[in-house]
Structures are given as C-alpha cells and as structure tokens.
XYZ file of C-alpha atoms in Angstrom:
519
model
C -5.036 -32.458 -5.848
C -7.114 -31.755 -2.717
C -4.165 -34.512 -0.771
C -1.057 -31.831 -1.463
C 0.445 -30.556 1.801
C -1.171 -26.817 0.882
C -1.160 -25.457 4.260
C 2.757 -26.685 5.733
C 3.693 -25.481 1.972
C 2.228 -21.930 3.073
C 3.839 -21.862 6.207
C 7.253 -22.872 4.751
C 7.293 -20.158 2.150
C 6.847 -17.031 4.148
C 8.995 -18.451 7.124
C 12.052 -19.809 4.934
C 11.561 -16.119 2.991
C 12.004 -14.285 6.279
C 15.243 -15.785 7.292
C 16.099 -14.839 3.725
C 15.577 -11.071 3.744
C 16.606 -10.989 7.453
C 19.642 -12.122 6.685
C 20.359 -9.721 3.192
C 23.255 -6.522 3.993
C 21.509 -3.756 5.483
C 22.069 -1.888 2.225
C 20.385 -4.231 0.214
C 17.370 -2.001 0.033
C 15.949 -2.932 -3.238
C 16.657 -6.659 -3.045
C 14.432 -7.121 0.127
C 11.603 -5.235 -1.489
C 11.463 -7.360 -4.356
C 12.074 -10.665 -2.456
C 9.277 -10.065 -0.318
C 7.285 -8.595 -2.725
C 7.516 -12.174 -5.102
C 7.587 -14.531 -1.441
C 4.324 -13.176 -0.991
C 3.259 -12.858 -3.937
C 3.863 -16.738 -3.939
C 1.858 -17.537 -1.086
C -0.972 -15.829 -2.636
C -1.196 -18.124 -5.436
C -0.759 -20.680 -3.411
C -3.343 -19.854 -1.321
C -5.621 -19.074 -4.168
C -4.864 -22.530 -5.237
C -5.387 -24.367 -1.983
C -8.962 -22.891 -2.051
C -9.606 -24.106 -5.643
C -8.786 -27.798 -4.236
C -11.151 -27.059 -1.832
C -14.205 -29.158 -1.292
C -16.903 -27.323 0.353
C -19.245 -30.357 0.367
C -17.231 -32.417 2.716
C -17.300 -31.800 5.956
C -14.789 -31.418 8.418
C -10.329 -30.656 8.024
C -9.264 -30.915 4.676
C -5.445 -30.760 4.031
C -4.642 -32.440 7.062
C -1.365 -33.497 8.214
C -0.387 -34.725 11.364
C 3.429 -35.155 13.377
C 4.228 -36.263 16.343
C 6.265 -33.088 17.588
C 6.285 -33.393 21.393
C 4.887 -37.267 21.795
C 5.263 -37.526 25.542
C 3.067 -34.080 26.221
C 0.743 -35.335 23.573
C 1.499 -32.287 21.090
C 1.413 -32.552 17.592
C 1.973 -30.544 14.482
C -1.484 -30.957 13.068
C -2.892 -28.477 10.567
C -5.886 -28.644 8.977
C -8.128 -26.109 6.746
C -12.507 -25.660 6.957
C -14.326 -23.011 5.381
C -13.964 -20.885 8.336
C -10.259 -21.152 8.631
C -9.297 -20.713 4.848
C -11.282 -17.758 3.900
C -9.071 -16.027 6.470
C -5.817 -17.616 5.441
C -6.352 -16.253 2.324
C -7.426 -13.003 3.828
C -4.003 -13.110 5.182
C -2.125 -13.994 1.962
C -3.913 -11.036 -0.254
C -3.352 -8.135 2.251
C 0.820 -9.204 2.845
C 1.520 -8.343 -0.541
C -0.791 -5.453 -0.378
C 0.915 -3.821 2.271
C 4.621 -4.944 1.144
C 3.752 -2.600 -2.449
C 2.010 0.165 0.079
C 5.282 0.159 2.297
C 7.483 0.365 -0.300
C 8.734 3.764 0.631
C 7.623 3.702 4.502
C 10.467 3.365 5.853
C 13.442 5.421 5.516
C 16.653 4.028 4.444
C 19.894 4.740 6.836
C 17.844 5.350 9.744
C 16.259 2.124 10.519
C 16.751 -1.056 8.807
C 14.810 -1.868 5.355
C 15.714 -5.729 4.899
C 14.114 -6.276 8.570
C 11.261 -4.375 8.580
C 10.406 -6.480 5.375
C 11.654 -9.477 7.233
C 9.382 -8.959 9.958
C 6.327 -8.489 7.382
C 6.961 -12.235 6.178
C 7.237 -13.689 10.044
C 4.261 -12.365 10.486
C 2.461 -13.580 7.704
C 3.714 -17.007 9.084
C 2.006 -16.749 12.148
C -1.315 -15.606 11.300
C -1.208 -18.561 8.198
C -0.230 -20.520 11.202
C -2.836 -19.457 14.168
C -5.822 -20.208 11.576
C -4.609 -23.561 9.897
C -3.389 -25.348 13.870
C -5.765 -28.114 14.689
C -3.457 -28.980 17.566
C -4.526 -26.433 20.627
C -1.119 -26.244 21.829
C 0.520 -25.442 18.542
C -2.738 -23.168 18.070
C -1.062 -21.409 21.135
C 2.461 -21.413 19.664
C 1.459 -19.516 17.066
C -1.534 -16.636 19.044
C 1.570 -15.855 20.553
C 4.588 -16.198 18.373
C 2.420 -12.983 16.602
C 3.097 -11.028 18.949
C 6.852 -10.492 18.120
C 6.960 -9.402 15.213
C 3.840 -7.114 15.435
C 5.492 -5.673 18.728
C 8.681 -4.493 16.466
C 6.729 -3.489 13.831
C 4.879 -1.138 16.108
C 7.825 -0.077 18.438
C 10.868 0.341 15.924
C 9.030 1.558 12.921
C 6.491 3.715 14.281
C 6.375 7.387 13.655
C 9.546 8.538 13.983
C 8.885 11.909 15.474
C 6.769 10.079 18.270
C 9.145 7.104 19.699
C 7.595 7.601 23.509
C 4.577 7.398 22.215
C 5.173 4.106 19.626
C 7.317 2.352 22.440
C 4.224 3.079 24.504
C 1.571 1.908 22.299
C 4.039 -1.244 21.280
C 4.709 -2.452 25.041
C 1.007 -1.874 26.191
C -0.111 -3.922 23.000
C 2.144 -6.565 24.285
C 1.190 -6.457 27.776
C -2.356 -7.080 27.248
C -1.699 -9.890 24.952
C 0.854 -11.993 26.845
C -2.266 -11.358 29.760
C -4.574 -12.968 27.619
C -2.190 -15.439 26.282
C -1.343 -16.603 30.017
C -5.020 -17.112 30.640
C -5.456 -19.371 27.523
C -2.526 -21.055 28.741
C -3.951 -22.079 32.051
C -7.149 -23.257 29.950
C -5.303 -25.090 27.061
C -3.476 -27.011 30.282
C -6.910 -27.773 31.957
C -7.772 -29.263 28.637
C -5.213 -31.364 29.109
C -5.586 -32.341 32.319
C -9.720 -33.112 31.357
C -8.404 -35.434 28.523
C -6.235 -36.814 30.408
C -8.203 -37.981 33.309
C -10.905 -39.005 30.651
C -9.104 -40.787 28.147
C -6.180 -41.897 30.352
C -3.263 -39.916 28.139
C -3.551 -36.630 27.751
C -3.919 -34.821 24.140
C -4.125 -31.273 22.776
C -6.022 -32.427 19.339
C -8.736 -30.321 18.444
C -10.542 -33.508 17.215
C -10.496 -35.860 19.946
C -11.342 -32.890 22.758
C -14.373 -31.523 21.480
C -15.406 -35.213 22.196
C -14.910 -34.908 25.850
C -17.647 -34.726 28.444
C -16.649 -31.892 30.405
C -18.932 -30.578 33.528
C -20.623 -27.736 33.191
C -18.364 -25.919 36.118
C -15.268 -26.806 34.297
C -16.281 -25.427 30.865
C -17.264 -22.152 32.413
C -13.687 -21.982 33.926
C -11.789 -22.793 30.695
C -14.199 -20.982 28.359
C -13.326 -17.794 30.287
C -9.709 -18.405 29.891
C -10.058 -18.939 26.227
C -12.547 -15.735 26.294
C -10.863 -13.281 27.862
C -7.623 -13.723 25.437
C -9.876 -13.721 22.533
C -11.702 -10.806 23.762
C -8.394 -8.989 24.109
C -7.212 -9.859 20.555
C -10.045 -8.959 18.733
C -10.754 -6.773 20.861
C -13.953 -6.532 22.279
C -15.361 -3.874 24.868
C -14.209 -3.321 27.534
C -10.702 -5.196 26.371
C -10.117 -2.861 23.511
C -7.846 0.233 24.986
C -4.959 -0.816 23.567
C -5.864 -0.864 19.823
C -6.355 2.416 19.541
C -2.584 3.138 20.528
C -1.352 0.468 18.270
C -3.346 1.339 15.539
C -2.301 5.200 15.849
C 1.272 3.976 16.414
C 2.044 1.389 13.806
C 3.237 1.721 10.161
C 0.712 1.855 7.560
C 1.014 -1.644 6.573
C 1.479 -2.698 10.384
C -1.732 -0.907 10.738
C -3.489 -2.933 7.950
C -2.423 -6.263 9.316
C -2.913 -5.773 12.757
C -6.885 -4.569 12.320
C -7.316 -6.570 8.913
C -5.741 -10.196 10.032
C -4.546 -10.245 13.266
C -7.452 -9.149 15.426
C -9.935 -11.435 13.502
C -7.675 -14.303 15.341
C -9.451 -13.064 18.401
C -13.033 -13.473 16.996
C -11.933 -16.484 14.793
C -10.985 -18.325 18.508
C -14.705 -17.326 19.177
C -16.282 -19.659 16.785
C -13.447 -22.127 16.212
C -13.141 -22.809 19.880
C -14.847 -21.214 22.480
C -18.194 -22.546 20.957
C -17.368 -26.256 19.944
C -15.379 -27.473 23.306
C -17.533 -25.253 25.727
C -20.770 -25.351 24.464
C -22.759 -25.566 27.617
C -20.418 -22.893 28.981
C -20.844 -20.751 25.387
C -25.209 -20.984 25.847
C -24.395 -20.306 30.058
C -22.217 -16.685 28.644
C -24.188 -15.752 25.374
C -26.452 -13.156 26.967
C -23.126 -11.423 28.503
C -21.215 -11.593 25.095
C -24.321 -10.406 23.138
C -24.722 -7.543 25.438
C -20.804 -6.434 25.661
C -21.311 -6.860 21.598
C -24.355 -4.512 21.401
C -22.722 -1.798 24.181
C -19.373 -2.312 21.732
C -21.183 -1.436 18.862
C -22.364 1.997 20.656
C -19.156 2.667 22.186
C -16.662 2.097 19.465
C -18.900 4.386 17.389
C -19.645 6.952 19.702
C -15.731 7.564 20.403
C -15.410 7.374 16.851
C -17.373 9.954 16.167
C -15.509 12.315 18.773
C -11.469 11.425 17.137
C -9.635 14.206 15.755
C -6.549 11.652 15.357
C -7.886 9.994 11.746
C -5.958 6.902 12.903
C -7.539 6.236 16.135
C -10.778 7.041 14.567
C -10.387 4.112 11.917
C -8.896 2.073 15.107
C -12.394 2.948 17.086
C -14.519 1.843 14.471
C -12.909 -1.345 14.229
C -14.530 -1.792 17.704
C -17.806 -1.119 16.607
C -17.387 -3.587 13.653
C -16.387 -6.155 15.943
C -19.261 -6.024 18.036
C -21.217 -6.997 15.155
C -18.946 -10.155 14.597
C -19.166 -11.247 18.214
C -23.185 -10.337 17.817
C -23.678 -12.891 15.138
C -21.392 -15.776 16.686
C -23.824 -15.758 19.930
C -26.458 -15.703 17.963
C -26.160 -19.284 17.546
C -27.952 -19.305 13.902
C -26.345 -20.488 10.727
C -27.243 -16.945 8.484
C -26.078 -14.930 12.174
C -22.949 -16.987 11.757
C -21.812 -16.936 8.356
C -22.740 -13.431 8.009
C -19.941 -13.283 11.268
C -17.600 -15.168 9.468
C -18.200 -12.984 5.943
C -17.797 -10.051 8.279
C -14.071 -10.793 9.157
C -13.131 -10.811 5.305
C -15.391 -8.028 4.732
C -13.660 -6.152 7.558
C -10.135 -6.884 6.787
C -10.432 -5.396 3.322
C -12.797 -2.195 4.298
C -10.615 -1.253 7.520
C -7.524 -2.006 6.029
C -8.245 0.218 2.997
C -9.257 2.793 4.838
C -5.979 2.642 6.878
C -3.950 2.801 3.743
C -5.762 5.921 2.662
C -5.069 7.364 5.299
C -1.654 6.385 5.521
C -1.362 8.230 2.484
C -3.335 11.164 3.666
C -0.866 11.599 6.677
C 2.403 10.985 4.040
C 1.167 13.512 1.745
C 0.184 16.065 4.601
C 2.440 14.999 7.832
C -0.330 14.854 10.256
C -2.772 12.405 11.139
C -5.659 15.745 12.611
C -8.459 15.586 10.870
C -8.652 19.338 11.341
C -5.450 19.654 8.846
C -7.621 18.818 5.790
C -10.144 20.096 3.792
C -10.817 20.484 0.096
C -8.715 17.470 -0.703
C -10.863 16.244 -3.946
C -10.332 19.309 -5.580
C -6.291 18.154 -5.321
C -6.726 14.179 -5.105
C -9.790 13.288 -6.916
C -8.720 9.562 -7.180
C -7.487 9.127 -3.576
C -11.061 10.804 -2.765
C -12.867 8.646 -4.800
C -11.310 5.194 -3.083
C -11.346 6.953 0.346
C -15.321 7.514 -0.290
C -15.658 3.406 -1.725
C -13.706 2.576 1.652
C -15.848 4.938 3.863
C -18.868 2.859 2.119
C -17.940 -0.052 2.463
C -17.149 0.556 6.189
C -20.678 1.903 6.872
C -22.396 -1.280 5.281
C -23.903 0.926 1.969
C -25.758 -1.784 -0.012
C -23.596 -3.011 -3.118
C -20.653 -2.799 -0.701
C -19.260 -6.161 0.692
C -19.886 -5.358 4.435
C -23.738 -4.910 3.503
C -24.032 -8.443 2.907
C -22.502 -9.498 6.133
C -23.910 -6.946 8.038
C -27.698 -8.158 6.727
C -27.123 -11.769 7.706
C -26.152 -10.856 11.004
C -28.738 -8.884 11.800
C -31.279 -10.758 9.546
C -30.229 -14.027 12.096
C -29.738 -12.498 15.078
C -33.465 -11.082 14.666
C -34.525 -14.919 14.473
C -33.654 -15.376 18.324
C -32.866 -11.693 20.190
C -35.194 -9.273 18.377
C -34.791 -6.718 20.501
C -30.670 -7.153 20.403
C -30.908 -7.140 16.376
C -33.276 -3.769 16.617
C -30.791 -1.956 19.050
C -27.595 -2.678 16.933
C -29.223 -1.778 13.610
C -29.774 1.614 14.908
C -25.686 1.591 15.267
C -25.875 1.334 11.613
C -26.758 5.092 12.286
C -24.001 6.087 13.780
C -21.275 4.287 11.708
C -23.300 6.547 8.313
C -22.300 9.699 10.656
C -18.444 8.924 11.696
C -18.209 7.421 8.260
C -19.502 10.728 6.243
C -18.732 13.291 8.802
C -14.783 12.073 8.734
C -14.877 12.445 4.638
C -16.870 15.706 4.881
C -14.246 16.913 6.903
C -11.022 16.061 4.919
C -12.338 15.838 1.304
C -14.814 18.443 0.711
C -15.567 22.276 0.970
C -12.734 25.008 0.227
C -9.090 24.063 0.747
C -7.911 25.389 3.679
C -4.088 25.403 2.863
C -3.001 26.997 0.041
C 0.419 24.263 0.281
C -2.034 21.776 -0.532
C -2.803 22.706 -3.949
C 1.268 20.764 -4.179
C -0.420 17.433 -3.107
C 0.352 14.520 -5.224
C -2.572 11.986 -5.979
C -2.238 8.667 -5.994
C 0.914 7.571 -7.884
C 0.892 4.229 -10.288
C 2.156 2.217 -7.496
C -0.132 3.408 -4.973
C -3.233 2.853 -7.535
C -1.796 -0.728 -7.642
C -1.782 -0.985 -3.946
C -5.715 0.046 -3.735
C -6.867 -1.225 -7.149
C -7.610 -5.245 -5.567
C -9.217 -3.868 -2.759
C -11.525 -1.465 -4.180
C -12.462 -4.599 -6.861
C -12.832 -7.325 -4.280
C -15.365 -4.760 -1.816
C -17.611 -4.354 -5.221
C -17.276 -7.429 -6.326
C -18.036 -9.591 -3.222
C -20.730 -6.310 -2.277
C -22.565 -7.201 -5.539
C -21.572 -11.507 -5.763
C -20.410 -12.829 -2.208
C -21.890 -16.576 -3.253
C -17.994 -17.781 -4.010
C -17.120 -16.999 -0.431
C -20.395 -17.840 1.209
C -20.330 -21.257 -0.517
C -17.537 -21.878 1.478
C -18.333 -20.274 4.500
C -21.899 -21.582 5.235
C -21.455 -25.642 5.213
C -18.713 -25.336 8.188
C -20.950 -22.844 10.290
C -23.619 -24.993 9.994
C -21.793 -27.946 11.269
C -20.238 -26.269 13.807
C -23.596 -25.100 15.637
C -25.240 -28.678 14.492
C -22.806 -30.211 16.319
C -23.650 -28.230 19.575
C -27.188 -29.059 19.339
C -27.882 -25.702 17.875
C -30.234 -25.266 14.473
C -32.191 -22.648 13.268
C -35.826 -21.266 14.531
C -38.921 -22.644 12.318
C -40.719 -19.808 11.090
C -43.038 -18.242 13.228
C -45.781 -16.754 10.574
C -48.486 -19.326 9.706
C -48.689 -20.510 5.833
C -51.525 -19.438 4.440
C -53.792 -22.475 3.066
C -54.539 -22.197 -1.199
C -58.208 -21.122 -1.853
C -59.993 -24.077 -3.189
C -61.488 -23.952 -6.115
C -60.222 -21.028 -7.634
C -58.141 -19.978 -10.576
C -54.301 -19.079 -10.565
C-alpha cells in the first residue's frame, strides 16, 4: 500500500479540479461550490489515507517518486513525505474543505466571480500540498512561490468590498515582501548548486544528496541567511511580520484561515526542514539570534495584540506571538522542544483558523470588524459564544486544549538547554490569557449594547458544520495528541541526530536504594 504514488495523486486532484471550476460559466454558481466542495473533500480522504500507509518506524521519505524534469540543471520532480511534512499536508487537506463550506456565501454573486474565487481555493491547496511534499529544492522553490498567486487574488479581488484601497494595499505589500524573500532563497538555492557542483562535479538540487555536502562554515552562514530571511518573512517572525496583519485584516474569511493556518507554517516548516539539516554549523552559529527574535516575538505580537480594536488584526497579531513559540522550540535543538514545534503548527492552524472563522462570522452578522461594536453577544449567539470561547482556549494554551500540549513540550525542552529563555516566554503565557479573555469579555459578555442585535442569527446548520471538526479535533488532540506525536517525534529526532544534536542527560543525581530495608 505504502508504494502508491499518494502525494503526485494529491497534487493532481486539486490542480486538475482548479482548471475545472476555472473554466465553469460565470453563472454556474452552484456547480463550482459543489465541485470544490467534493475535489476537496477527495483530497482529504486521500490524505487521511496516505497517513494510514504511513510507517512511522522507518526512517527517512516515504512515498517517493522521482523525474527527471529539467536533467541538464539537475532538477527533478521528487516528492517525498516524513512525519514532519505529512502532518501538515494533511493540515492543509482538512482546513480547504473547511473553508470552501465557510465561504459558501462569501462572496457575492454578479459582482465578482464565484467559479474563480473557488478556483483559486483549489490552486492553492496545490501549492501548499506541493511546498511540504518537494524533496527537490528547486521544485521546493517552484512551489514557496507559485503560492503567492493565488493568495495575492484572493486577498486583492475578494477582499472587503467597501475597502478595495485598503485590500489592494494589504494584497500588493503581502506580495512584495514575499517575492523579497523568495529572491533571497533564490540566490541561496543557486549557491547550493554551485557548492554541489564544485563538490560532486554536476550540480544537483536533491534534498538528499546536499545535506551530504561539506560546506564551510562562511558559506553556510551566507546561504542559511538567504533561506532565513524568506522563511522569516513567511511565517512571519519579528521584525518580518508587518505585512500579516494587513493581509489577515484584508482577506476573505477562508483566505484568512489558509493564509495563518497553512501557508505561514511553510515559513517555520523551511526552519526545520531546511535551514537546520544543510546549515547546521550555520543554524548552532544563529540560534542565540533566532531564540532571542522568538522570545521578543512572543512579547511583541502579544503586547500589540492586546492594544487591537480591529478583531482581525488582533487574531493576525497573535499569530505572531504563537510563532515565536514555534521558532523557540526549533532552536532549541531538543527532540520534546522540537516536536512540541512541529505539534504547534497543527495545533495553530486549527486554533487561529477557528478563531478567524468566528470572527468572520461575527463581522457578517454585525458588518464591522471593531471590537467596540459588540457586547452581550451570548445572550443572542450562545453557540457561536460557546465555540468562540473553545477557540479563545485553545489559543491561550488552557490545559485539555490541543495547543497546551505543544506549548508544554516546548517549553518543557527548551528549559533543558536556555532556562532562562523557557522562564521569560512562559510568562508570555500571561499575556496571551489577557488578549485571549479580554477580546471575549469584550464582544460576548455584559449588557447588549445594540438593541439591532437582539436580530442576530446564531450559527446556522451549515456554519455548525463548518466549526463542528475543529472544535472536535482541538479536544480531542488537547486530551489524546499520541496519534500525531507518534508521527511527529521519530523524524525530529532524526533530524537533530543527524546534526550531531541529542538531548541533555539529566542533571539531578539518582538517589541510591537504602540497603537493607523494606519496600
């Protein structure tokens, strides 16, 4: 089962769909909904069943296949899945379908066009499938940036309508500061080539044979910034972030999901899949800037958090925060620092982006995204309260909540080598508890300020479709992450093995049994 081409089968799907609904009659409203609803719905069980073939005892690529695609350059279409790289592909394939139910009624029909927003939905589910299964740097590449298209239409065309200087804005800045980060990780992925080259007398881009290479210590602190600083960006991390909040404010409510959920966890994915393996001497050199960006991230995404108005660029400003503890536990260099890093992305994806969809609905329902229009809302909308309070949670780490787990290990193995690091971000666990309650206290309690929103709808039978997986999967993997941590662990501990890295002995002394007494 395990040799079935799983991964080019997932990238067909979505792609082929795409050209499918792109090309329906403009009219043809229903038609694309449905399509895209069952295309994705498709790669989700296909994604569920590549990670039942899985093996998480071997080690290395499973899935692999590999095609000569540009032989005299030395690229390749080579795809390959680890337990780092599927959880997130299958990240990707539950929140598509998520957010193709959620948009159902997004966007409005005559005005822009329906088939092509939906369209662009399923090209970008091929190229975040595509970013995390590439085992081939340059076709890694292809994909970090063939992303950005259709995220930048997503964001510029079907925006808030009443704000098009503002989306166009958010959408060109967003595409600025990728295609800058992008060109940077060009000019490294070429110096890889040149390094392989010059080493092994033809040059290659496979992810295999370079992080074999004995590259000087000089040159892997030149490429490993390249790589870096376009990570960074993605993710983003501080100071790279500015133009998430924009994007996140400016994009649909499903382009909102995606873009925090998936698509920035490409940046912090690149982290560990190859900033870390092919620079490693670089990686140990830059740790003690990355951990300290991570910690002043975690401060700083919280703080301005704390001071939004705009409930969308608050969610967008916590994602910052959140992502400081992901880049916290991937310089770490520990196994439990790194898993819980890896855990964290899932974890992440599914809190942020259900808090995004709640308030997606919030701003629907209501028509503004100011925290200051709202109040009394669970006397109205005692179900949307109730998932908005589980997502708020979940967010701020409560134990029982999937992002506890995470959260722990990272701290837990961060504490193993930077104590005082781990002890100055766990006080940020403070401050997410205050944007996290302060934001509900603020919408969904006390009087109702508004006597028009006594008319409020709660959540409708589509919507509680939309939130029902989401809401299970943060319990569930809050109260039993071992499924996903089964996965996760084996491929993070190979990848810092492999770098000479293990985990600390234990420091406290075993105490000796007492002879001769009784148990």
């Amino acid at each position: 089962m395990s040799t079935a081409p799983w991964l080019t089968i997932l990238l067909i799907v979505p792609a082929v769909g795409s050209l499918v609904v792109a090309g329906l009659p403009r009219r043809s409203v229903t038609l694309a909904k449905q399509l895209t609803l069952a295309i994705s719905l498709a790669v989700l069980v296909l994604a569920v069943l590549a990670t039942a073939a899985y093996d998480p005892d071997k080690a290395g690529f499973q899935f692999g296949q590999s095609y000569d695609w540009i032989k005299e350059f030395g690229v390749s279409y080579s795809v390959g899945a680890d337990g780092i790289s599927l959880v997130l592909m299958l990240l990707a394939a539950l929140l598509v379908p998520v957010v193709v139910l959620a948009s159902w009624d997004e966007v409005e029909e005559g005005k822009r066009s329906v088939p092509a927003f939906f369209a662009l939905l399923l090209a970008l589910e091929t190229g975040m499938i595509g970013v995390f299964a590439a085992t081939d740097v340059f076709l890694f590449y292809v994909f970090f940036e063939a992303m950005l298209i259709p995220m930048y239409f997503l964001i510029g065309s079907y925006g808030p309508a009443e704000e098009k200087a503002q989306r166009s804005y958010a959408a060109v800045k967003f595409l600025l500061y990728s295609l800058f980060g992008g060109l940077l990780m060009l000019a490294a992925v070429i110096g890889l080539y040149v390094v392989s080259a010059d080493q092994l007398g033809t040059g290659t881009f496979d992810f295999a044979t370079l992080r074999q290479l004995e590259i000087t210590p000089g040159v892997q602190k030149l490429l490993f910034l390249g790589f870096f600083v376009a990570f960074a960006i993605k993710a983003p991390l501080f100071p790279f972030h500015t133009w998430l909040p924009d994007a996140g404010a400016q994009s649909p409510t499903g382009g909102a999901v995606l873009l925090v959920g998936v698509l920035d966890k490409v940046g912090t994915f690149g982290l560990i899949r190859y900033c870390i393996p092919l620079f490693p001497d670089a990686a140990e050199y830059f740790a003690p800037m990355v951990l300290a960006l991570a910690v002043i991230g975690i401060f700083y995404g919280a703080l301005l958090a704390i001071g939004q108005r705009d409930m969308k660029r608050l969610v967008a400003y916590t994602s910052l925060a959140h992502f400081g503890f992901i880049a916290l536990g991937t310089f770490a260099f520990t196994s439990q620092a790194g898993t819980g890093a890896v855990l964290y992305m899932v974890n992440h994806g599914l809190s942020t982006g259900l808090l995004f969809l709640v308030v997606g609905i919030l701003v629907s329902r209501r028509g503004s995204r100011d925290v200051s229009a709202y109040g009394g809302m669970a006397q109205v909308t005692p179900i949307l309260a109730g998932v908005f309070l589980i997502a708020g949670l979940s967010s701020l780490a409560l134990p029982g909540t999937n992002s506890f787990v995470s959260e722990f290990l990272v701290l837990v193995g961060t504490f193993t080598e930077y104590r005082a690091l781990a002890i100055v971000a766990t006080c940020g666990i403070v401050l997410a508890a205050v944007y996290i309650l302060y934001l509900y206290q603020r919408t969904m309690t006390g009087p109702i300020k508004d006597e028009k929103m006594r008319l409020v709808k709660d959540l409708s039978t589509r919507e509680r479709l939309v939130v029902a997986p989401m809401v299970a999967l943060i319990i569930g993997l809050g109260v039993y992450p071992k499924p996903l941590l089964d996965i996760i662990t084996p491929t993070v501990t190979a990848t810092f093995e492999d770098i000479g890295k293990s985990d600390p002995a234990p420091t406290a002394p075993v105490a000796a049994p007492e002879s001769g007494g009784h148990s």
